[in-house]
Amino acid sequence: MRICCIGAGYVGGPTMAMIAAKCPHVRVDVVDLNSERIAAWNSKDLPVYEPGLDDIVSQARGKNLFFSTEVRQAIHESDIVFVSVNTPTKTYGIGADRAADLRHVEAVARTIAETADRPKIIVEKSTIPVRTAEVIQTILKNNGMGLNHQVLSNPEFLAEGTAIRDLSSPDRILIGGEANDEGHRAVETLAGVYATWVPRERIITTNLWSSELSKLVANAFLAQRISSINSISALCEATGADVDEVARAIGTDSRIGSKFLKASVGFGGSCFQKDVLNLTYLCGHFGLPEVSAYWEQVIQMNEWQKRRFTSQVLKALFNTVCGKRIGIWGFAFKKDTNDTRESPAIGVCRQLLAERAKLAIYDPKVSAAQIRADLGLPPNDTSVEICTSAEAAADQSHAVLVLTEWDEFREVDFTAVHARMMKPAWLFDGRNVLDHELLRQTGFRVRAIGKDPSPSTSHSSWTA
Ligand code: UDX
Ligand code: ADP
């Protein structure tokens, strides 16, 4: 059997590397129009930073895993074609800022239609709106050679930073197909690939539309949990409750569960916002404005949490950060990734720059060029310094803002850092990862998400 994957991005690259590593009898070709990206996949410096990925790639590359720009040839020779191209939020026309832009999916469908000379199993991996399979089927029917291709939906649930673990031991594999004999056969063929290493009971098969919708709904539910706990974080700060204690208390209820209850400066990443927006757009499209408004709040709360965080910084620094150096620790949307897409750090930094702060930014994995591009800085900009250590970013700063939960921030010598900061030295923990009591003893003024801003003073109770 031969498999190819169109799109060598965050999803396509690691997923195919895992299939190749687990199925040595299957040849896997990963193809992309972007020749730089392909060159990187063929080099020592992979384009995606993911713990454990290097090992998996080097295990299979050159044996049964190949990266190239030969899109048509790969389609021609494969039995299963994964489509893993980007589906960003549309920035123009109808559905702008909400709907998914399906340009790349359509382009790929057209290429497959023109190239395939025998029936293929085409697998949607990209996150797409419900009924996209229909679009692909229509293009194939109208442009192809009259062949009966099968379109399957097989959404990817891997999270960045833990992609290799998620791929090698997934909670479930979801495969949706058409409800007829050919559809069932295609689903079984794909299920057979995964069954090489995933227990059968974890392979869920559904109809096409359930599978497509489940991906959006899974991400919307996860994002909703974060917005819910973030909304409570504001109430905790007002009442003297501690959001981590509340999360632990409710998380032990097995019906609620303990995961995804970590309050933060806001969620980021390429999926959550995009998928929730996509869901709200779909609801509007299908005449369900109330459902759309309900999910819209998940995004609104996330935006508010970022603004709320910046406002607290501003307020603490005597309502002005103009000309003040602020240390930013972490720029990636979460730890263990170099990905900055929708990172809350972007919004917070832009707000501080609008207030004319001088930023000193350090992230262990994100490049200076990426940070500058995300902040839209002109080449001659002097408002941002990119630092090579957490200590350097804190040096002579009025405040340090923890925006990504990198483990190394816990190992910093805070006494030394405090000594080299402007006074009063402020620390804003946007991820609740530091020992706040110890920091206060060291001399820092500390603000953290969902924590009592002045723990020494007791709050008045409701009944007083
Ligand atoms: C997510 C989904 O988890 C994954 O299943 C899907 O395939 C793609 O989208 P990812 O975006 O890689 O994965 O990261 P995730 O770990 O879900 O975190 C998303 C954002 O939420 C990050 O900014 C993270 O810091 C934040 N987060 C997560 C919180 O603020 N609190 C939490 O409790 C969990
Ligand atoms: P994801 O996070 O969904 O994997 P990425 O943006 O990381 O998204 O990767 C998507 C990849 O798809 C990019 O490398 C892009 O060059 C590639 N791509 C987009 N359109 C096409 C196309 N028509 N043919 C081949 N590759 C494509």
mmCIF file of N, CA, C and O and ligand atoms in Angstrom, residues 11 50 127 155-163 166 172 215 218-219 222-223 225-227 229-230 258-272 275 302 332-335 337 339 341-344 403-405 430-431, ligand 1:
data_model
loop_
_atom_site.group_PDB
_atom_site.id
_atom_site.type_symbol
_atom_site.label_atom_id
_atom_site.label_comp_id
_atom_site.label_asym_id
_atom_site.label_seq_id
_atom_site.Cartn_x
_atom_site.Cartn_y
_atom_site.Cartn_z
ATOM 1 N N VAL A 11 0.354 19.399 11.139
ATOM 2 C CA VAL A 11 -0.453 18.180 11.257
ATOM 3 C C VAL A 11 0.096 17.092 10.334
ATOM 4 O O VAL A 11 0.399 15.985 10.780
ATOM 5 N N GLU A 50 8.861 19.670 17.895
ATOM 6 C CA GLU A 50 7.932 18.795 18.610
ATOM 7 C C GLU A 50 8.769 17.744 19.327
ATOM 8 O O GLU A 50 9.533 17.016 18.672
ATOM 9 N N THR A 127 -8.763 20.609 9.433
ATOM 10 C CA THR A 127 -10.041 20.939 10.071
ATOM 11 C C THR A 127 -10.860 21.724 9.062
ATOM 12 O O THR A 127 -10.390 22.708 8.507
ATOM 13 N N PRO A 155 -10.406 13.439 11.259
ATOM 14 C CA PRO A 155 -9.815 14.605 11.896
ATOM 15 C C PRO A 155 -8.688 14.250 12.850
ATOM 16 O O PRO A 155 -8.681 13.168 13.444
ATOM 17 N N GLU A 156 -7.765 15.190 12.962
ATOM 18 C CA GLU A 156 -6.600 14.976 13.819
ATOM 19 C C GLU A 156 -6.839 15.668 15.166
ATOM 20 O O GLU A 156 -7.227 16.821 15.210
ATOM 21 N N PHE A 157 -6.610 14.953 16.241
ATOM 22 C CA PHE A 157 -6.832 15.539 17.567
ATOM 23 C C PHE A 157 -5.518 15.808 18.291
ATOM 24 O O PHE A 157 -5.516 16.074 19.486
ATOM 25 N N LEU A 158 -4.396 15.706 17.594
ATOM 26 C CA LEU A 158 -3.124 15.887 18.308
ATOM 27 C C LEU A 158 -2.985 17.335 18.782
ATOM 28 O O LEU A 158 -3.472 18.267 18.147
ATOM 29 N N ALA A 159 -2.357 17.483 19.923
ATOM 30 C CA ALA A 159 -2.075 18.821 20.439
ATOM 31 C C ALA A 159 -0.584 19.072 20.276
ATOM 32 O O ALA A 159 0.230 18.147 20.403
ATOM 33 N N GLU A 160 -0.212 20.307 19.982
ATOM 34 C CA GLU A 160 1.200 20.614 19.785
ATOM 35 C C GLU A 160 1.943 20.480 21.113
ATOM 36 O O GLU A 160 1.406 20.788 22.163
ATOM 37 N N GLY A 161 3.177 20.035 20.999
ATOM 38 C CA GLY A 161 3.970 19.831 22.217
ATOM 39 C C GLY A 161 3.842 18.397 22.715
ATOM 40 O O GLY A 161 4.763 17.850 23.297
ATOM 41 N N THR A 162 2.677 17.782 22.484
ATOM 42 C CA THR A 162 2.492 16.382 22.886
ATOM 43 C C THR A 162 2.085 15.540 21.677
ATOM 44 O O THR A 162 1.525 14.460 21.818
ATOM 45 N N ALA A 163 2.388 16.053 20.481
ATOM 46 C CA ALA A 163 1.912 15.410 19.248
ATOM 47 C C ALA A 163 2.344 13.948 19.157
ATOM 48 O O ALA A 163 1.545 13.086 18.780
ATOM 49 N N ASP A 166 0.374 11.887 21.549
ATOM 50 C CA ASP A 166 -1.026 11.821 21.092
ATOM 51 C C ASP A 166 -1.170 10.905 19.874
ATOM 52 O O ASP A 166 -2.192 10.246 19.709
ATOM 53 N N ARG A 172 -8.640 8.323 20.793
ATOM 54 C CA ARG A 172 -9.466 7.696 19.766
ATOM 55 C C ARG A 172 -8.999 8.138 18.394
ATOM 56 O O ARG A 172 -8.356 9.178 18.238
ATOM 57 N N LYS A 215 -14.939 17.187 15.165
ATOM 58 C CA LYS A 215 -13.656 17.881 15.331
ATOM 59 C C LYS A 215 -13.893 19.307 15.840
ATOM 60 O O LYS A 215 -13.250 19.769 16.790
ATOM 61 N N ALA A 218 -15.278 19.162 19.457
ATOM 62 C CA ALA A 218 -14.266 18.813 20.463
ATOM 63 C C ALA A 218 -13.452 20.053 20.820
ATOM 64 O O ALA A 218 -13.258 20.372 22.002
ATOM 65 N N ASN A 219 -12.994 20.775 19.807
ATOM 66 C CA ASN A 219 -12.195 21.976 20.088
ATOM 67 C C ASN A 219 -13.027 23.058 20.756
ATOM 68 O O ASN A 219 -12.540 23.766 21.638
ATOM 69 N N LEU A 222 -13.352 22.198 24.439
ATOM 70 C CA LEU A 222 -12.097 22.432 25.174
ATOM 71 C C LEU A 222 -11.889 23.930 25.399
ATOM 72 O O LEU A 222 -11.549 24.368 26.496
ATOM 73 N N ALA A 223 -12.128 24.718 24.340
ATOM 74 C CA ALA A 223 -11.964 26.171 24.450
ATOM 75 C C ALA A 223 -12.963 26.730 25.463
ATOM 76 O O ALA A 223 -12.631 27.616 26.265
ATOM 77 N N ARG A 225 -14.138 25.287 28.090
ATOM 78 C CA ARG A 225 -13.699 25.017 29.470
ATOM 79 C C ARG A 225 -12.704 26.075 29.921
ATOM 80 O O ARG A 225 -12.741 26.538 31.061
ATOM 81 N N ILE A 226 -11.798 26.456 29.016
ATOM 82 C CA ILE A 226 -10.784 27.450 29.393
ATOM 83 C C ILE A 226 -11.461 28.802 29.617
ATOM 84 O O ILE A 226 -11.182 29.493 30.604
ATOM 85 N N SER A 227 -12.376 29.181 28.714
ATOM 86 C CA SER A 227 -13.066 30.455 28.924
ATOM 87 C C SER A 227 -13.899 30.410 30.200
ATOM 88 O O SER A 227 -14.003 31.403 30.913
ATOM 89 N N ILE A 229 -13.262 28.696 33.015
ATOM 90 C CA ILE A 229 -12.406 28.840 34.208
ATOM 91 C C ILE A 229 -11.792 30.242 34.227
ATOM 92 O O ILE A 229 -11.605 30.828 35.297
ATOM 93 N N ASN A 230 -11.513 30.814 33.054
ATOM 94 C CA ASN A 230 -10.979 32.180 33.028
ATOM 95 C C ASN A 230 -12.013 33.189 33.520
ATOM 96 O O ASN A 230 -11.671 34.172 34.178
ATOM 97 N N SER A 258 -10.609 16.724 35.417
ATOM 98 C CA SER A 258 -9.622 17.704 35.883
ATOM 99 C C SER A 258 -8.872 18.429 34.768
ATOM 100 O O SER A 258 -8.208 19.426 35.016
ATOM 101 N N LYS A 259 -8.970 17.933 33.533
ATOM 102 C CA LYS A 259 -8.131 18.527 32.483
ATOM 103 C C LYS A 259 -8.737 19.799 31.896
ATOM 104 O O LYS A 259 -9.944 19.987 31.925
ATOM 105 N N PHE A 260 -7.873 20.620 31.326
ATOM 106 C CA PHE A 260 -8.311 21.868 30.676
ATOM 107 C C PHE A 260 -9.071 22.795 31.613
ATOM 108 O O PHE A 260 -10.039 23.432 31.231
ATOM 109 N N LEU A 261 -8.604 22.858 32.860
ATOM 110 C CA LEU A 261 -9.181 23.794 33.826
ATOM 111 C C LEU A 261 -8.099 24.726 34.356
ATOM 112 O O LEU A 261 -8.232 25.262 35.445
ATOM 113 N N LYS A 262 -7.035 24.891 33.593
ATOM 114 C CA LYS A 262 -5.958 25.762 34.049
ATOM 115 C C LYS A 262 -6.244 27.191 33.568
ATOM 116 O O LYS A 262 -6.227 27.457 32.357
ATOM 117 N N ALA A 263 -6.515 28.063 34.528
ATOM 118 C CA ALA A 263 -6.774 29.459 34.160
ATOM 119 C C ALA A 263 -5.504 30.058 33.565
ATOM 120 O O ALA A 263 -4.397 29.687 33.944
ATOM 121 N N SER A 264 -5.664 30.966 32.625
ATOM 122 C CA SER A 264 -4.500 31.529 31.944
ATOM 123 C C SER A 264 -4.819 32.902 31.395
ATOM 124 O O SER A 264 -5.956 33.366 31.478
ATOM 125 N N VAL A 265 -3.794 33.507 30.801
ATOM 126 C CA VAL A 265 -3.971 34.810 30.164
ATOM 127 C C VAL A 265 -4.858 34.686 28.919
ATOM 128 O O VAL A 265 -5.301 35.679 28.350
ATOM 129 N N GLY A 266 -5.163 33.472 28.531
ATOM 130 C CA GLY A 266 -6.047 33.244 27.373
ATOM 131 C C GLY A 266 -5.533 32.065 26.569
ATOM 132 O O GLY A 266 -4.358 31.734 26.634
ATOM 133 N N PHE A 267 -6.441 31.447 25.821
ATOM 134 C CA PHE A 267 -5.978 30.345 24.979
ATOM 135 C C PHE A 267 -5.514 30.876 23.629
ATOM 136 O O PHE A 267 -5.944 31.926 23.169
ATOM 137 N N GLY A 268 -4.583 30.142 23.017
ATOM 138 C CA GLY A 268 -4.117 30.486 21.679
ATOM 139 C C GLY A 268 -4.039 29.215 20.854
ATOM 140 O O GLY A 268 -4.713 28.234 21.158
ATOM 141 N N GLY A 269 -3.192 29.251 19.820
ATOM 142 C CA GLY A 269 -3.057 28.068 18.975
ATOM 143 C C GLY A 269 -3.862 28.213 17.704
ATOM 144 O O GLY A 269 -4.761 29.057 17.613
ATOM 145 N N SER A 270 -3.533 27.371 16.759
ATOM 146 C CA SER A 270 -4.131 27.530 15.432
ATOM 147 C C SER A 270 -5.565 27.034 15.378
ATOM 148 O O SER A 270 -6.276 27.288 14.415
ATOM 149 N N CYS A 271 -6.007 26.291 16.387
ATOM 150 C CA CYS A 271 -7.307 25.612 16.248
ATOM 151 C C CYS A 271 -8.473 26.247 16.992
ATOM 152 O O CYS A 271 -9.550 26.395 16.434
ATOM 153 N N PHE A 272 -8.263 26.574 18.270
ATOM 154 C CA PHE A 272 -9.435 26.896 19.096
ATOM 155 C C PHE A 272 -10.256 28.061 18.539
ATOM 156 O O PHE A 272 -11.452 27.928 18.302
ATOM 157 N N ASP A 275 -11.732 27.292 15.080
ATOM 158 C CA ASP A 275 -12.825 26.317 15.052
ATOM 159 C C ASP A 275 -14.094 26.852 15.710
ATOM 160 O O ASP A 275 -15.200 26.566 15.254
ATOM 161 N N ASN A 302 -12.290 35.089 25.963
ATOM 162 C CA ASN A 302 -10.844 34.952 25.756
ATOM 163 C C ASN A 302 -10.209 36.313 25.443
ATOM 164 O O ASN A 302 -9.132 36.640 25.955
ATOM 165 N N ALA A 332 5.483 31.786 22.649
ATOM 166 C CA ALA A 332 4.738 30.692 21.995
ATOM 167 C C ALA A 332 3.354 30.574 22.643
ATOM 168 O O ALA A 332 3.163 30.990 23.778
ATOM 169 N N PHE A 333 2.401 29.974 21.936
ATOM 170 C CA PHE A 333 1.039 29.923 22.486
ATOM 171 C C PHE A 333 0.915 28.957 23.652
ATOM 172 O O PHE A 333 -0.036 29.012 24.413
ATOM 173 N N LYS A 334 1.900 28.065 23.798
ATOM 174 C CA LYS A 334 2.022 27.225 24.987
ATOM 175 C C LYS A 334 3.439 26.673 24.997
ATOM 176 O O LYS A 334 4.186 26.874 24.036
ATOM 177 N N LYS A 335 3.805 25.973 26.084
ATOM 178 C CA LYS A 335 5.190 25.502 26.166
ATOM 179 C C LYS A 335 5.443 24.345 25.193
ATOM 180 O O LYS A 335 4.506 23.727 24.683
ATOM 181 N N THR A 337 6.556 24.266 22.211
ATOM 182 C CA THR A 337 6.314 24.444 20.781
ATOM 183 C C THR A 337 6.915 25.779 20.366
ATOM 184 O O THR A 337 7.080 26.672 21.205
ATOM 185 N N ASP A 339 5.406 27.386 17.970
ATOM 186 C CA ASP A 339 4.260 27.934 17.234
ATOM 187 C C ASP A 339 3.712 29.158 17.973
ATOM 188 O O ASP A 339 3.519 29.118 19.194
ATOM 189 N N ARG A 341 0.959 30.908 16.574
ATOM 190 C CA ARG A 341 -0.330 31.276 15.972
ATOM 191 C C ARG A 341 -1.373 31.565 17.065
ATOM 192 O O ARG A 341 -1.586 30.760 17.955
ATOM 193 N N GLU A 342 -1.990 32.735 16.988
ATOM 194 C CA GLU A 342 -3.009 33.195 17.940
ATOM 195 C C GLU A 342 -2.496 33.211 19.381
ATOM 196 O O GLU A 342 -3.284 33.160 20.330
ATOM 197 N N SER A 343 -1.180 33.252 19.555
ATOM 198 C CA SER A 343 -0.648 33.250 20.916
ATOM 199 C C SER A 343 -1.176 34.462 21.686
ATOM 200 O O SER A 343 -1.177 35.580 21.166
ATOM 201 N N PRO A 344 -1.612 34.257 22.948
ATOM 202 C CA PRO A 344 -2.087 35.413 23.718
ATOM 203 C C PRO A 344 -0.991 36.465 23.888
ATOM 204 O O PRO A 344 -1.285 37.650 24.061
ATOM 205 N N LEU A 403 4.073 34.789 29.994
ATOM 206 C CA LEU A 403 2.979 34.598 29.032
ATOM 207 C C LEU A 403 2.935 33.182 28.450
ATOM 208 O O LEU A 403 1.974 32.801 27.816
ATOM 209 N N THR A 404 4.015 32.420 28.650
ATOM 210 C CA THR A 404 4.024 30.999 28.258
ATOM 211 C C THR A 404 4.611 30.222 29.432
ATOM 212 O O THR A 404 5.543 30.702 30.080
ATOM 213 N N GLU A 405 4.090 29.025 29.661
ATOM 214 C CA GLU A 405 4.453 28.285 30.883
ATOM 215 C C GLU A 405 5.711 27.429 30.739
ATOM 216 O O GLU A 405 5.762 26.304 31.248
ATOM 217 N N GLY A 430 0.958 35.124 34.127
ATOM 218 C CA GLY A 430 -0.203 34.869 33.277
ATOM 219 C C GLY A 430 -0.497 33.397 33.083
ATOM 220 O O GLY A 430 -1.410 33.035 32.335
ATOM 221 N N ARG A 431 0.309 32.549 33.729
ATOM 222 C CA ARG A 431 0.105 31.102 33.561
ATOM 223 C C ARG A 431 0.038 30.366 34.897
ATOM 224 O O ARG A 431 -0.083 29.132 34.925
HETATM 225 C C1 UDX B 1 -5.813 21.812 20.379
HETATM 226 C C2 UDX B 1 -6.541 20.534 20.811
HETATM 227 O O1 UDX B 1 -6.146 20.204 22.155
HETATM 228 C C3 UDX B 1 -6.212 19.393 19.861
HETATM 229 O O2 UDX B 1 -6.962 18.236 20.205
HETATM 230 C C4 UDX B 1 -6.567 19.814 18.431
HETATM 231 O O3 UDX B 1 -6.221 18.795 17.502
HETATM 232 C C5 UDX B 1 -5.836 21.098 18.058
HETATM 233 O O4 UDX B 1 -6.141 22.126 19.033
HETATM 234 P P1 UDX B 1 -3.344 22.752 20.607
HETATM 235 O O5 UDX B 1 -3.888 24.015 20.018
HETATM 236 O O6 UDX B 1 -2.080 22.199 20.061
HETATM 237 O O7 UDX B 1 -4.427 21.573 20.504
HETATM 238 O O8 UDX B 1 -3.077 23.014 22.153
HETATM 239 P P2 UDX B 1 -3.859 22.830 23.527
HETATM 240 O O9 UDX B 1 -3.014 22.063 24.446
HETATM 241 O O10 UDX B 1 -5.242 22.354 23.340
HETATM 242 O O11 UDX B 1 -3.881 24.329 24.081
HETATM 243 C C6 UDX B 1 -4.571 25.372 23.421
HETATM 244 C C7 UDX B 1 -4.453 26.659 24.202
HETATM 245 O O12 UDX B 1 -5.188 26.590 25.416
HETATM 246 C C8 UDX B 1 -3.026 27.008 24.617
HETATM 247 O O13 UDX B 1 -2.807 28.394 24.452
HETATM 248 C C9 UDX B 1 -2.963 26.611 26.069
HETATM 249 O O14 UDX B 1 -2.007 27.338 26.792
HETATM 250 C C10 UDX B 1 -4.375 26.960 26.510
HETATM 251 N N1 UDX B 1 -4.824 26.196 27.691
HETATM 252 C C11 UDX B 1 -4.934 24.845 27.635
HETATM 253 C C12 UDX B 1 -5.188 26.886 28.852
HETATM 254 O O15 UDX B 1 -5.112 28.111 28.922
HETATM 255 N N2 UDX B 1 -5.643 26.154 29.930
HETATM 256 C C13 UDX B 1 -5.777 24.793 29.895
HETATM 257 O O16 UDX B 1 -6.218 24.212 30.915
HETATM 258 C C14 UDX B 1 -5.404 24.111 28.715
#
